[in-house]
Structure formats: C-alpha cells, structure tokens
C-alpha cells in the first residue's frame, strides 16, 4: 500500500473552479439498483502473496482472471474457480521484464495480455496463456494508464493520468502509441486521490471522466473539448468546489488522513447509456501502515443523449482496500479484499445495474466546457 499512498500525494493541490459547482440532490433520491449476480473467491497462494491493495484485474471471456501484483512484479493467472493457474512476467529492466507494473488489460481476442510499466514508459504484451513476451510498445511519457480500454476495430483507447495528454490511442497490432488532447491544468494538479482519467471512444471522438471534475467532458477526435455534462450527487462525497481546501485542512488537523471521492470507472452499455462508478475513500495512516475505512462504491447512469441521469446507487460490495472496477458487456466487476478472523479474503464480484426504480434527473444537457476547468 505504500506505493499507492505515494502516488496519491505526488501532485500538489490547486484552487477550485468557480463556475462548475456540483448540484446536490436530496439523499432520498433513488439511484440505480445494483445486484451481485456471481462471485469468485481467489485462492491467494502462500508463495506469491498478493499485496494489501486491490490491484487491477482482467477477466477473460472463459472466466479466467488475471490479477496484477506490483509487489512481486508479476501477473497471477487464476482459472474460473479462483485457483492459481500460472504466473506471467518477472522483475527486471530488460526486454519483457517489469520494474513497476501498475495496470493490465486483455487485448481483443483474449489471447494477449498488456501490462503497463510507467516507470519504464513501456507497455509489454504477453501471451495470456503461455506468458511468453510478444512485443513492447513505448508510452509517450511517464503516465498511469486506466485499466478500462475502449475497443473499436483494431484500435484500443485508454485514459492517462499524470500526463500532459489524457488519451492514449493504440492500434494494438503495432508498437506505436499516440496521444490526443491536453489534460486540463486543474486535473493535472488535483492529485490522484480524486481518481484516474477514464476514457471511452465514440464515433465522433471521446467521452472523458477526469479526476476531481464534477462532470463528463466530450472531446472531438483531435482531443479538443467540445462539451460538458454535469453530474449531480445525492449520497457520495462528490466534487464540491472546496474539496481540495477541505482535504488540505483535514491533512493538517489529522496527519495521514484522506477523505476523497474518486473517478473510478466509465463504461458505455449495450443500450447506449453511460455507466459511471465513483469510490468514496476514507484512509488513515497508522505508523507505516495505511488503513482503509468506510469505502463505498456508487454507480450512476446517464441516458445515451446525456439529457437524464440516475445517480448514486450503492454497490453491495465491501472492501478494505481501494479498488477500480472493470466491465464486460453490461456486467460490472469489482475485486474486493477484506480482512477477517480467518485472514485475507479476495473476491471478484459480478454485478448488474437496474434503473427501473430510478428518480431520473434532468442534466441540462450538453453545455460548453467550463472555462476555468480547462
């Protein structure tokens, strides 16, 4: 967890926008209903213990799971029952080796696994079953890549955090990764406690969920912001204008304390609607150990035209470690780590989203991007 905490504070805070205040709804506003439809317990091997963070997970269509553990510089492959089936990667600086892997994703076809190693500015492609290195691609700069990769034909798109550009575009059969757009200054400065950049490619460009921003940004194919849709909040912390000032004051009064709302996931569903996942985090440092408390995951759904939104459906999943969701079709997956009397429990949950009981809210539609958030 020390690595994760270090990442949280690498960037300083800055002032908030003055014209993009988030609308808060009554806490009684009904959000989406989120239901657990399946779960798989991960058998943590004694010889390769997973770290104390819910690290990125990728899921094959056959149910196999890949769990990245940066602590051992490897990816652990589990069968559909959660039993360890193989290990991919090894520590090192040479071709195909990993120094500080932080993200994984399966490429189209499910036969290749991409591992992002930002400290080497490299993306390494392995065979998903045999673990053999296939090739490497150079990242344009040090950047933290989102684990959700939007696929369109032979091109994958993913978000970049702590980068000058927010969007990476990779024709995945080649070795060249290009970028689009310019990361808003405010987003570059807010710090990773507000999440990571999430990107979905569309026919006309990109939809982006930035850390610390109270809405979705619409970008054209060149990466220029063309529109903005605000996200109201009912139960989660959200992104109030003074959230950075609140955090700064809290850090002074209680050292090591962090309370934040993270941009955790963005996905387009088969209906065309947009699914957002946010994570409210309460962290406290005790000595050299970071303790997680009161983590809550929320789902919100936008209509396909961004005119309506249903917010803050609580996910019925608990975790003692922050985690980021991943998606397959209309199913949301979440890797949970909890500590009990029997030790560490690692579970991958599959969840579905139902908006039938929502109190739908009007968003005001797509408006010009707030000038002070660019």
XYZ file of C-alpha atoms in Angstrom, residues 15-366:
352
model
C -7.761 26.201 -6.432
C -11.194 25.033 -7.488
C -13.267 26.170 -10.442
C -15.757 28.937 -9.759
C -18.417 28.105 -12.348
C -18.840 24.348 -12.178
C -20.238 23.784 -8.694
C -21.836 20.366 -8.322
C -25.582 20.121 -7.742
C -26.513 18.109 -4.639
C -29.804 16.215 -4.605
C -31.752 15.011 -1.559
C -30.256 11.854 -0.062
C -33.631 10.158 -0.567
C -33.254 10.394 -4.379
C -33.466 6.847 -5.710
C -30.484 5.672 -7.727
C -29.855 2.528 -9.763
C -30.295 -0.870 -8.118
C -27.040 -2.820 -8.159
C -27.189 -6.598 -7.674
C -24.458 -9.210 -7.195
C -25.078 -11.999 -9.712
C -21.887 -14.027 -9.262
C -18.643 -14.130 -7.309
C -15.341 -15.990 -7.407
C -13.063 -16.404 -4.394
C -9.390 -16.010 -5.312
C -7.128 -18.578 -3.656
C -4.183 -16.481 -2.552
C -1.021 -18.608 -2.872
C 1.364 -18.595 0.087
C 4.386 -18.479 -2.204
C 3.172 -15.401 -4.090
C 1.045 -13.398 -1.658
C -0.916 -10.550 -3.140
C -0.238 -7.129 -1.680
C -2.634 -5.266 0.583
C -4.212 -3.333 -2.282
C -7.000 -4.482 -4.599
C -4.815 -4.347 -7.665
C -6.076 -4.305 -11.258
C -7.857 -7.380 -12.529
C -8.649 -8.501 -16.073
C -11.163 -11.206 -16.961
C -11.158 -13.472 -19.967
C -14.441 -14.414 -21.633
C -13.893 -18.012 -20.403
C -13.889 -16.776 -16.794
C -10.118 -16.841 -16.211
C -8.855 -13.971 -14.071
C -5.573 -12.074 -14.187
C -4.501 -10.195 -11.056
C -1.556 -7.820 -11.141
C 0.602 -7.750 -8.026
C 3.214 -4.970 -8.330
C 4.817 -6.182 -5.099
C 6.160 -9.284 -6.838
C 6.349 -7.702 -10.321
C 4.114 -10.384 -11.759
C 0.633 -11.110 -13.040
C -1.100 -14.084 -11.438
C -3.459 -16.076 -13.662
C -6.374 -17.880 -11.995
C -8.833 -20.316 -13.524
C -12.565 -19.635 -13.420
C -12.828 -21.267 -9.963
C -10.181 -18.947 -8.472
C -7.322 -21.487 -8.397
C -3.833 -20.294 -9.356
C -3.087 -21.464 -12.908
C 0.065 -19.581 -13.882
C 2.405 -16.628 -13.421
C 3.285 -14.039 -16.065
C 6.298 -11.725 -16.018
C 9.393 -11.263 -13.891
C 11.246 -8.406 -12.264
C 13.951 -6.663 -14.233
C 14.938 -3.906 -16.623
C 15.392 -5.933 -19.785
C 13.038 -6.576 -22.699
C 9.797 -8.069 -21.452
C 10.730 -7.573 -17.796
C 8.799 -5.455 -15.310
C 10.064 -2.780 -12.929
C 6.856 -1.266 -11.548
C 3.785 -2.612 -13.375
C 0.607 -0.741 -12.451
C -2.066 -1.731 -14.973
C -3.158 -4.691 -17.101
C -5.677 -5.227 -19.886
C -6.639 -8.050 -22.225
C -6.406 -7.212 -25.905
C -9.172 -8.068 -28.402
C -9.436 -11.817 -28.844
C -8.435 -12.539 -25.226
C -5.164 -14.208 -26.268
C -2.810 -11.349 -25.380
C -2.316 -9.504 -22.093
C -0.899 -5.965 -21.994
C 0.983 -4.825 -18.875
C 1.712 -1.112 -18.387
C 5.026 -0.295 -16.684
C 5.046 3.516 -16.337
C 8.487 3.881 -14.727
C 9.967 2.262 -17.839
C 7.455 4.087 -20.069
C 6.674 0.729 -21.604
C 3.689 -1.426 -22.398
C 4.629 -5.122 -22.536
C 2.476 -7.651 -24.401
C 2.458 -11.265 -23.164
C 0.682 -14.369 -24.346
C -2.263 -14.650 -21.959
C -1.866 -18.409 -21.535
C 1.839 -19.154 -22.020
C 3.175 -15.867 -20.571
C 5.680 -15.506 -23.430
C 6.650 -11.934 -24.314
C 5.305 -10.980 -27.724
C 6.414 -7.359 -28.069
C 6.715 -3.986 -26.368
C 5.317 -0.548 -27.162
C 6.683 2.745 -25.844
C 4.408 5.029 -23.828
C 4.825 8.667 -24.866
C 5.852 9.634 -21.326
C 5.500 8.524 -17.732
C 1.788 8.048 -17.246
C -0.667 5.986 -15.245
C -2.940 4.100 -17.621
C -6.565 3.291 -16.917
C -7.376 -0.427 -16.765
C -10.532 0.075 -18.849
C -9.631 0.004 -22.540
C -12.207 1.074 -25.105
C -12.006 -1.109 -28.222
C -13.031 -0.039 -31.713
C -11.875 -2.332 -34.504
C -8.100 -2.782 -34.320
C -7.622 0.235 -32.052
C -7.781 0.451 -28.279
C -8.129 3.701 -26.341
C -7.406 4.308 -22.659
C -7.061 7.186 -20.241
C -3.775 8.613 -18.961
C -3.275 10.264 -15.572
C -0.259 12.375 -14.516
C 0.295 13.010 -18.223
C 0.200 16.066 -20.467
C -2.315 14.252 -22.689
C -5.398 12.482 -21.299
C -5.976 9.958 -24.103
C -3.798 7.141 -25.461
C -4.685 5.617 -28.847
C -3.007 2.359 -29.842
C -3.503 0.273 -32.992
C -2.780 -2.770 -30.865
C -1.236 -4.912 -33.604
C 1.593 -2.386 -33.841
C 4.096 -0.810 -31.482
C 3.206 2.890 -31.718
C 1.000 4.585 -29.116
C -0.142 8.140 -29.840
C -1.965 10.619 -27.619
C -4.847 13.012 -28.046
C -5.790 16.240 -26.312
C -4.311 18.251 -23.490
C -5.027 17.388 -19.877
C -6.759 20.317 -18.149
C -4.356 22.084 -15.815
C -6.726 21.720 -12.906
C -6.867 17.945 -13.423
C -3.083 17.674 -13.600
C -2.832 19.406 -10.240
C -5.609 17.922 -8.142
C -3.693 14.790 -7.148
C -4.547 11.130 -7.622
C -6.712 10.987 -4.509
C -9.517 12.023 -6.869
C -9.103 9.012 -9.147
C -7.792 8.457 -12.644
C -8.745 9.659 -16.099
C -11.382 7.414 -17.723
C -11.952 7.477 -21.482
C -14.443 5.867 -23.879
C -14.015 6.289 -27.647
C -17.126 7.167 -29.691
C -17.891 7.682 -33.387
C -17.323 11.422 -33.035
C -14.480 11.478 -30.520
C -14.197 10.676 -26.820
C -16.102 10.930 -23.544
C -13.796 11.602 -20.589
C -14.244 11.425 -16.822
C -11.433 13.474 -15.251
C -10.332 13.250 -11.606
C -11.807 15.960 -9.414
C -14.166 17.257 -12.100
C -17.932 17.481 -11.422
C -18.973 16.219 -14.848
C -18.196 14.445 -18.110
C -16.242 16.087 -20.913
C -16.966 15.450 -24.587
C -13.927 15.699 -26.866
C -13.631 15.616 -30.648
C -11.309 13.234 -32.491
C -8.385 15.607 -32.077
C -8.936 15.665 -28.324
C -10.385 19.181 -28.081
C -13.158 19.661 -25.509
C -16.474 20.428 -27.199
C -18.997 19.880 -24.401
C -19.624 19.209 -20.742
C -22.356 17.388 -18.800
C -22.633 17.950 -15.049
C -23.061 15.021 -12.640
C -25.263 15.770 -9.619
C -24.700 13.810 -6.428
C -27.059 12.567 -3.736
C -25.112 10.316 -1.363
C -21.464 10.183 -2.360
C -18.985 12.890 -1.351
C -18.829 14.209 -4.888
C -16.588 17.017 -6.083
C -17.659 20.185 -4.233
C -15.799 23.341 -5.190
C -13.906 23.422 -1.900
C -12.982 19.720 -1.727
C -9.249 20.450 -2.085
C -9.417 23.076 0.675
C -11.274 20.591 2.878
C -8.608 17.953 2.269
C -5.794 20.375 2.985
C -7.367 21.400 6.289
C -8.017 17.776 7.218
C -4.424 16.762 6.472
C -3.188 19.462 8.831
C -5.544 18.541 11.654
C -5.064 14.762 11.363
C -1.814 13.724 9.681
C -2.178 10.914 7.145
C -5.933 11.346 6.874
C -7.557 11.269 3.424
C -11.219 11.567 2.546
C -11.934 11.768 -1.167
C -14.286 10.862 -3.984
C -12.564 9.042 -6.824
C -13.402 8.817 -10.506
C -13.357 5.021 -10.639
C -14.980 3.863 -13.867
C -16.707 4.900 -17.097
C -18.389 2.460 -19.488
C -20.878 2.560 -22.364
C -23.547 -0.115 -22.048
C -25.221 -2.029 -24.892
C -28.291 0.252 -24.666
C -26.086 3.279 -25.340
C -26.440 4.580 -21.783
C -23.362 5.567 -19.802
C -22.363 3.865 -16.557
C -20.162 5.756 -14.095
C -18.625 4.329 -10.936
C -17.316 6.501 -8.087
C -15.495 5.425 -4.952
C -15.650 7.346 -1.679
C -12.472 6.666 0.287
C -11.606 7.164 3.937
C -7.919 6.437 4.567
C -5.862 6.886 7.697
C -2.156 6.262 8.188
C -1.230 4.457 11.414
C 2.544 4.385 11.752
C 3.886 2.959 8.496
C 0.616 1.253 7.603
C -2.289 2.785 5.702
C -5.676 1.674 6.944
C -8.775 1.887 4.764
C -12.125 2.602 6.364
C -15.641 3.112 5.152
C -15.079 2.563 1.434
C -18.278 2.943 -0.581
C -18.795 2.322 -4.288
C -21.554 4.157 -6.188
C -22.980 3.689 -9.686
C -24.660 6.411 -11.754
C -26.247 6.065 -15.199
C -26.640 8.699 -17.936
C -29.102 8.345 -20.787
C -27.462 7.903 -24.196
C -28.115 11.563 -25.082
C -26.893 12.859 -21.684
C -30.227 14.553 -21.014
C -31.098 12.487 -17.927
C -29.132 10.895 -15.121
C -29.811 8.472 -12.246
C -27.213 8.866 -9.510
C -25.505 7.192 -6.590
C -26.744 3.615 -6.486
C -24.719 1.935 -3.726
C -22.818 -1.190 -4.754
C -23.494 -4.049 -2.283
C -19.790 -4.859 -2.032
C -17.421 -4.145 0.819
C -13.659 -3.903 0.605
C -10.890 -2.960 2.987
C -8.731 -1.803 0.079
C -9.470 0.720 -2.676
C -10.311 -0.943 -5.980
C -11.183 0.025 -9.532
C -13.992 -1.672 -11.491
C -13.767 -3.338 -14.873
C -16.507 -4.220 -17.327
C -17.649 -6.908 -19.769
C -20.768 -6.145 -21.760
C -23.358 -4.850 -19.300
C -21.703 -6.559 -16.318
C -19.623 -4.622 -13.809
C -16.833 -6.493 -11.994
C -15.133 -5.468 -8.773
C -12.199 -7.070 -6.941
C -12.681 -6.891 -3.171
C -10.133 -7.533 -0.415
C -11.354 -7.857 3.158
C -9.622 -8.865 6.371
C -11.394 -11.076 8.897
C -10.619 -13.503 11.685
C -9.777 -16.159 9.078
C -7.313 -13.866 7.299
C -7.426 -12.118 3.928
C -10.381 -12.779 1.642
C -10.123 -11.947 -2.055
C -13.289 -11.998 -4.146
C -14.217 -10.891 -7.657
C -17.876 -9.871 -7.814
C -20.040 -9.635 -10.930
C -22.819 -7.056 -10.681
C -25.710 -5.860 -12.830
C -27.303 -2.407 -12.916
C -31.087 -1.862 -12.997
C -32.516 1.631 -13.488
C -36.224 0.694 -13.322
C -36.710 2.339 -9.912
C -34.616 5.447 -10.565
C -35.586 9.005 -9.799
C -34.286 10.345 -13.115
C -32.936 13.886 -13.064
C -32.604 16.382 -15.911
C -28.951 17.283 -16.511
C -29.413 20.447 -18.528
C -27.889 18.620 -21.498
C -24.531 19.193 -23.118
